[in-house]
């Protein structure tokens, strides 16, 4: 099954190697990995998606915790969460067929972020299936897609907070009004596809 | 202590006007509490002294020279090894014998890579050591400079953690953290790689300020009332329970607690190789070693058990045999400090994830007296037939068997010795025939199975407990891998007894060839030097032993010799370790010593 781990790691040289090396040792392929700064100073937050047996989750999480530079690990598993991916897609487009792509972008709620006489760049954020959907539609025209750059998944639990900083602030875990709004939004987005 | 005063005087001299510590010259530990400006090299040794280190094992070289230059100012004994692998094994042996952190030191490049086997050995057996390596100056890191190697990269999978320090300011903190990591939780090796310029630069040294953050236990440790109650319930209701005691019993110093559990609930105890000594072999509830070369009754008991209580062990494949057939009738309780070990090989019913001693302290009040006599009788009955066929019980025919050597060593020393074995047949015979009643009296490479371990590890063990009798027990193959350390013994003037179990083969490999490769003895017959002459060349006396009748006098000669002594036991060449569970078989499907074994001593041989 697909496992999603969210981890807070020290922001210093060599830390990513240690995380990656753990998966290499377990002979597990990393499907996607995103890393960036977090709300906690000196700590990066990463989202790592990998394919492993359903029982492997606990062991991987325990092994991640054993890395000295790893501060916090959450195994998202089936927990309610929001997952997004960012894609930049460059497609060939001439003044004659641009309008068609503009329409597509509109339907997918994507944005055009660069435009030249021969190509344009689409930026899209969403769940994986939505991005796959756009790519599929774009591929209907052979040779139209010039480049694809995808960020990999970023995941955050709904309601529940991983961050001990937030825990320390005494924020009560649980669903909030905002969460429902997100769900609605996502449902709407999926419908659009 | 002249050393320490020198250190301080020197430090002040170098320091000039930077800091003016008002230390009391009479206080030998002043340098630890008063912030002082020191070179990185001095910080290295001062931090080690602060961490309680008095002996290190190492080999100098270009990139670690500044550190060696500063060594004379500190009260640390440096043991010059003959190969850096020896340094790592010595630190390992030191740690295993003492329970303290062992320290090895080497230069960059080949010095560092030579440590790797020793580091991996410590990793697989969870031994706390700190390895210090020099590296090229930080300016040329990553340029393939002379003797440069990415040792933190190389050792990443075989260390618990490692550090690359390229600033003198970071050194004390990294080192103190290294010690904390090495000894905390599930212990293990840590490497600190220090660039040459970091050794040469100066920095403010404040031992107290360099103290690492309070150790944070693994967040997935989990012991709760319901788990404890479930475990107690399983123990109460079991008819055929067995305790499996591993290395963790010693690491968490839970010998008393395991013993109390066993005695109170009348549960027999099987031991892993590294667990030997954690529960007294002479105890009526002791079953001895389990697993691939465990005695038949232990493995049968495990296969028949309805409850296994695993204490500080990790269900290694050498212990379980084929997993699908392992103890299928038994519920399993796993008490273990490393959450990553839970359900790794064997699915358990109750996992108590925490320090063994602490968990048992919580569990014991829930355990009341229990009558285990029926099950104990069943196990005792199963010993009968097996024990008679034990080679040890056969009359002396004049032949010399390795098993005899182990048994007699045990008998003559009264078991009161630290035995350091190598890897192979002799290691298994030792485990079977030398009965360990005390923890830390058997030092052996279990997980990695590192040949060449015995001699250097024994040197480390001797430094850890100079008052104890230390024996190297090694095969003729493994001994030659690190025999150069004989010179270290002589240079350091230490007393170690060496028993070479010499059968002219790489015995365990030959045994596998005999059983599984149609006796195709490819590359296992082994020509060795005359080990007695080799010892003599080092100024170490010794003698060869060819008959069992010569054994006792020889062992006594070794024990009474003032310095090191080597015994070359010329044992039966093609003897095998029995019983044996072939790889891929179930625990009860063992190969027994054959009835018509041509090697077996018979009454008529007399």
PDB file of N, CA and C in Angstrom, chain B residues 49-98:
ATOM      1  N   UNK B  49      38.380  13.143  28.552  1.00  0.00           N
ATOM      2  CA  UNK B  49      38.649  13.022  29.991  1.00  0.00           C
ATOM      3  C   UNK B  49      37.374  13.333  30.771  1.00  0.00           C
ATOM      4  N   UNK B  50      36.694  14.377  30.348  1.00  0.00           N
ATOM      5  CA  UNK B  50      35.453  14.762  31.013  1.00  0.00           C
ATOM      6  C   UNK B  50      34.392  13.684  30.940  1.00  0.00           C
ATOM      7  N   UNK B  51      34.409  12.926  29.847  1.00  0.00           N
ATOM      8  CA  UNK B  51      33.427  11.847  29.684  1.00  0.00           C
ATOM      9  C   UNK B  51      33.872  10.582  30.411  1.00  0.00           C
ATOM     10  N   UNK B  52      35.002  10.647  31.094  1.00  0.00           N
ATOM     11  CA  UNK B  52      35.437   9.507  31.898  1.00  0.00           C
ATOM     12  C   UNK B  52      36.323   8.519  31.154  1.00  0.00           C
ATOM     13  N   UNK B  53      36.849   8.935  30.002  1.00  0.00           N
ATOM     14  CA  UNK B  53      37.691   8.024  29.224  1.00  0.00           C
ATOM     15  C   UNK B  53      39.117   8.045  29.762  1.00  0.00           C
ATOM     16  N   UNK B  54      39.706   6.873  29.987  1.00  0.00           N
ATOM     17  CA  UNK B  54      41.112   6.860  30.389  1.00  0.00           C
ATOM     18  C   UNK B  54      41.984   6.016  29.459  1.00  0.00           C
ATOM     19  N   UNK B  55      41.339   5.308  28.522  1.00  0.00           N
ATOM     20  CA  UNK B  55      42.085   4.481  27.579  1.00  0.00           C
ATOM     21  C   UNK B  55      41.483   4.645  26.185  1.00  0.00           C
ATOM     22  N   UNK B  56      42.339   4.856  25.201  1.00  0.00           N
ATOM     23  CA  UNK B  56      41.849   4.856  23.818  1.00  0.00           C
ATOM     24  C   UNK B  56      42.749   3.939  22.995  1.00  0.00           C
ATOM     25  N   UNK B  57      42.197   3.419  21.915  1.00  0.00           N
ATOM     26  CA  UNK B  57      42.914   2.493  21.056  1.00  0.00           C
ATOM     27  C   UNK B  57      43.040   3.150  19.684  1.00  0.00           C
ATOM     28  N   UNK B  58      44.257   3.274  19.187  1.00  0.00           N
ATOM     29  CA  UNK B  58      44.357   4.006  17.930  1.00  0.00           C
ATOM     30  C   UNK B  58      45.650   3.825  17.183  1.00  0.00           C
ATOM     31  N   UNK B  59      45.744   4.584  16.109  1.00  0.00           N
ATOM     32  CA  UNK B  59      46.879   4.529  15.193  1.00  0.00           C
ATOM     33  C   UNK B  59      47.021   5.914  14.581  1.00  0.00           C
ATOM     34  N   UNK B  60      48.190   6.551  14.719  1.00  0.00           N
ATOM     35  CA  UNK B  60      48.308   7.928  14.231  1.00  0.00           C
ATOM     36  C   UNK B  60      48.482   8.005  12.721  1.00  0.00           C
ATOM     37  N   UNK B  61      48.369   9.195  12.202  1.00  0.00           N
ATOM     38  CA  UNK B  61      48.569   9.444  10.775  1.00  0.00           C
ATOM     39  C   UNK B  61      48.407  10.926  10.534  1.00  0.00           C
ATOM     40  N   UNK B  62      48.672  11.335   9.304  1.00  0.00           N
ATOM     41  CA  UNK B  62      48.766  12.761   8.978  1.00  0.00           C
ATOM     42  C   UNK B  62      47.615  13.609   9.486  1.00  0.00           C
ATOM     43  N   UNK B  63      46.385  13.201   9.179  1.00  0.00           N
ATOM     44  CA  UNK B  63      45.252  14.079   9.446  1.00  0.00           C
ATOM     45  C   UNK B  63      44.844  14.105  10.912  1.00  0.00           C
ATOM     46  N   UNK B  64      45.443  13.216  11.725  1.00  0.00           N
ATOM     47  CA  UNK B  64      45.073  13.194  13.144  1.00  0.00           C
ATOM     48  C   UNK B  64      46.288  13.583  14.001  1.00  0.00           C
ATOM     49  N   UNK B  65      47.381  13.988  13.315  1.00  0.00           N
ATOM     50  CA  UNK B  65      48.614  14.318  14.038  1.00  0.00           C
ATOM     51  C   UNK B  65      48.465  15.440  15.063  1.00  0.00           C
ATOM     52  N   UNK B  66      47.728  16.507  14.751  1.00  0.00           N
ATOM     53  CA  UNK B  66      47.585  17.549  15.782  1.00  0.00           C
ATOM     54  C   UNK B  66      46.999  16.982  17.069  1.00  0.00           C
ATOM     55  N   UNK B  67      46.035  16.077  16.940  1.00  0.00           N
ATOM     56  CA  UNK B  67      45.436  15.477  18.124  1.00  0.00           C
ATOM     57  C   UNK B  67      46.463  14.648  18.886  1.00  0.00           C
ATOM     58  N   UNK B  68      47.251  13.843  18.145  1.00  0.00           N
ATOM     59  CA  UNK B  68      48.268  13.031  18.812  1.00  0.00           C
ATOM     60  C   UNK B  68      49.305  13.906  19.505  1.00  0.00           C
ATOM     61  N   UNK B  69      49.598  15.046  18.887  1.00  0.00           N
ATOM     62  CA  UNK B  69      50.595  15.934  19.473  1.00  0.00           C
ATOM     63  C   UNK B  69      50.145  16.445  20.843  1.00  0.00           C
ATOM     64  N   UNK B  70      48.835  16.601  20.996  1.00  0.00           N
ATOM     65  CA  UNK B  70      48.312  17.153  22.253  1.00  0.00           C
ATOM     66  C   UNK B  70      48.063  16.076  23.297  1.00  0.00           C
ATOM     67  N   UNK B  71      48.151  14.821  22.894  1.00  0.00           N
ATOM     68  CA  UNK B  71      47.776  13.715  23.784  1.00  0.00           C
ATOM     69  C   UNK B  71      48.587  13.677  25.084  1.00  0.00           C
ATOM     70  N   UNK B  72      49.898  13.983  24.969  1.00  0.00           N
ATOM     71  CA  UNK B  72      50.783  13.859  26.146  1.00  0.00           C
ATOM     72  C   UNK B  72      50.346  14.726  27.316  1.00  0.00           C
ATOM     73  N   UNK B  73      49.506  15.717  27.070  1.00  0.00           N
ATOM     74  CA  UNK B  73      49.101  16.618  28.148  1.00  0.00           C
ATOM     75  C   UNK B  73      47.919  16.081  28.941  1.00  0.00           C
ATOM     76  N   UNK B  74      47.403  14.935  28.531  1.00  0.00           N
ATOM     77  CA  UNK B  74      46.168  14.474  29.165  1.00  0.00           C
ATOM     78  C   UNK B  74      46.329  13.085  29.771  1.00  0.00           C
ATOM     79  N   UNK B  75      45.599  12.811  30.850  1.00  0.00           N
ATOM     80  CA  UNK B  75      45.750  11.520  31.530  1.00  0.00           C
ATOM     81  C   UNK B  75      45.008  10.404  30.818  1.00  0.00           C
ATOM     82  N   UNK B  76      45.378  10.175  29.579  1.00  0.00           N
ATOM     83  CA  UNK B  76      44.729   9.131  28.790  1.00  0.00           C
ATOM     84  C   UNK B  76      45.789   8.181  28.277  1.00  0.00           C
ATOM     85  N   UNK B  77      45.545   6.886  28.461  1.00  0.00           N
ATOM     86  CA  UNK B  77      46.482   5.893  27.940  1.00  0.00           C
ATOM     87  C   UNK B  77      46.108   5.562  26.512  1.00  0.00           C
ATOM     88  N   UNK B  78      47.073   5.718  25.617  1.00  0.00           N
ATOM     89  CA  UNK B  78      46.828   5.385  24.215  1.00  0.00           C
ATOM     90  C   UNK B  78      47.463   4.039  23.907  1.00  0.00           C
ATOM     91  N   UNK B  79      46.661   3.129  23.382  1.00  0.00           N
ATOM     92  CA  UNK B  79      47.153   1.801  23.017  1.00  0.00           C
ATOM     93  C   UNK B  79      47.386   1.795  21.510  1.00  0.00           C
ATOM     94  N   UNK B  80      48.645   1.644  21.136  1.00  0.00           N
ATOM     95  CA  UNK B  80      48.977   1.636  19.707  1.00  0.00           C
ATOM     96  C   UNK B  80      48.666   0.256  19.126  1.00  0.00           C
ATOM     97  N   UNK B  81      47.744   0.236  18.173  1.00  0.00           N
ATOM     98  CA  UNK B  81      47.337  -1.029  17.564  1.00  0.00           C
ATOM     99  C   UNK B  81      48.212  -1.306  16.350  1.00  0.00           C
ATOM    100  N   UNK B  82      48.016  -2.453  15.709  1.00  0.00           N
ATOM    101  CA  UNK B  82      48.797  -2.744  14.507  1.00  0.00           C
ATOM    102  C   UNK B  82      47.958  -2.576  13.243  1.00  0.00           C
ATOM    103  N   UNK B  83      46.678  -2.406  13.400  1.00  0.00           N
ATOM    104  CA  UNK B  83      45.778  -2.204  12.260  1.00  0.00           C
ATOM    105  C   UNK B  83      44.538  -1.570  12.858  1.00  0.00           C
ATOM    106  N   UNK B  84      43.967  -0.587  12.176  1.00  0.00           N
ATOM    107  CA  UNK B  84      42.855   0.151  12.775  1.00  0.00           C
ATOM    108  C   UNK B  84      41.639  -0.728  13.057  1.00  0.00           C
ATOM    109  N   UNK B  85      41.485  -1.821  12.307  1.00  0.00           N
ATOM    110  CA  UNK B  85      40.380  -2.731  12.623  1.00  0.00           C
ATOM    111  C   UNK B  85      40.516  -3.199  14.075  1.00  0.00           C
ATOM    112  N   UNK B  86      41.784  -3.430  14.458  1.00  0.00           N
ATOM    113  CA  UNK B  86      42.057  -3.834  15.836  1.00  0.00           C
ATOM    114  C   UNK B  86      41.619  -2.767  16.814  1.00  0.00           C
ATOM    115  N   UNK B  87      41.808  -1.504  16.461  1.00  0.00           N
ATOM    116  CA  UNK B  87      41.421  -0.410  17.365  1.00  0.00           C
ATOM    117  C   UNK B  87      39.914  -0.431  17.612  1.00  0.00           C
ATOM    118  N   UNK B  88      39.154  -0.610  16.541  1.00  0.00           N
ATOM    119  CA  UNK B  88      37.691  -0.633  16.690  1.00  0.00           C
ATOM    120  C   UNK B  88      37.252  -1.842  17.516  1.00  0.00           C
ATOM    121  N   UNK B  89      37.863  -3.014  17.251  1.00  0.00           N
ATOM    122  CA  UNK B  89      37.505  -4.210  18.022  1.00  0.00           C
ATOM    123  C   UNK B  89      37.915  -4.063  19.490  1.00  0.00           C
ATOM    124  N   UNK B  90      39.055  -3.420  19.730  1.00  0.00           N
ATOM    125  CA  UNK B  90      39.488  -3.237  21.118  1.00  0.00           C
ATOM    126  C   UNK B  90      38.506  -2.324  21.861  1.00  0.00           C
ATOM    127  N   UNK B  91      38.107  -1.244  21.201  1.00  0.00           N
ATOM    128  CA  UNK B  91      37.130  -0.354  21.825  1.00  0.00           C
ATOM    129  C   UNK B  91      35.847  -1.124  22.107  1.00  0.00           C
ATOM    130  N   UNK B  92      35.493  -1.992  21.172  1.00  0.00           N
ATOM    131  CA  UNK B  92      34.301  -2.826  21.294  1.00  0.00           C
ATOM    132  C   UNK B  92      34.443  -3.798  22.471  1.00  0.00           C
ATOM    133  N   UNK B  93      35.583  -4.500  22.527  1.00  0.00           N
ATOM    134  CA  UNK B  93      35.826  -5.448  23.618  1.00  0.00           C
ATOM    135  C   UNK B  93      35.837  -4.736  24.961  1.00  0.00           C
ATOM    136  N   UNK B  94      36.420  -3.541  24.954  1.00  0.00           N
ATOM    137  CA  UNK B  94      36.462  -2.722  26.175  1.00  0.00           C
ATOM    138  C   UNK B  94      35.040  -2.408  26.637  1.00  0.00           C
ATOM    139  N   UNK B  95      34.196  -2.014  25.687  1.00  0.00           N
ATOM    140  CA  UNK B  95      32.812  -1.657  26.014  1.00  0.00           C
ATOM    141  C   UNK B  95      32.029  -2.884  26.491  1.00  0.00           C
ATOM    142  N   UNK B  96      32.213  -4.010  25.813  1.00  0.00           N
ATOM    143  CA  UNK B  96      31.459  -5.216  26.194  1.00  0.00           C
ATOM    144  C   UNK B  96      31.861  -5.692  27.584  1.00  0.00           C
ATOM    145  N   UNK B  97      33.167  -5.581  27.900  1.00  0.00           N
ATOM    146  CA  UNK B  97      33.632  -6.097  29.179  1.00  0.00           C
ATOM    147  C   UNK B  97      33.264  -5.170  30.332  1.00  0.00           C
ATOM    148  N   UNK B  98      33.188  -3.873  30.044  1.00  0.00           N
ATOM    149  CA  UNK B  98      33.011  -2.909  31.138  1.00  0.00           C
ATOM    150  C   UNK B  98      31.623  -2.299  31.201  1.00  0.00           C
TER     151      UNK B  98
END
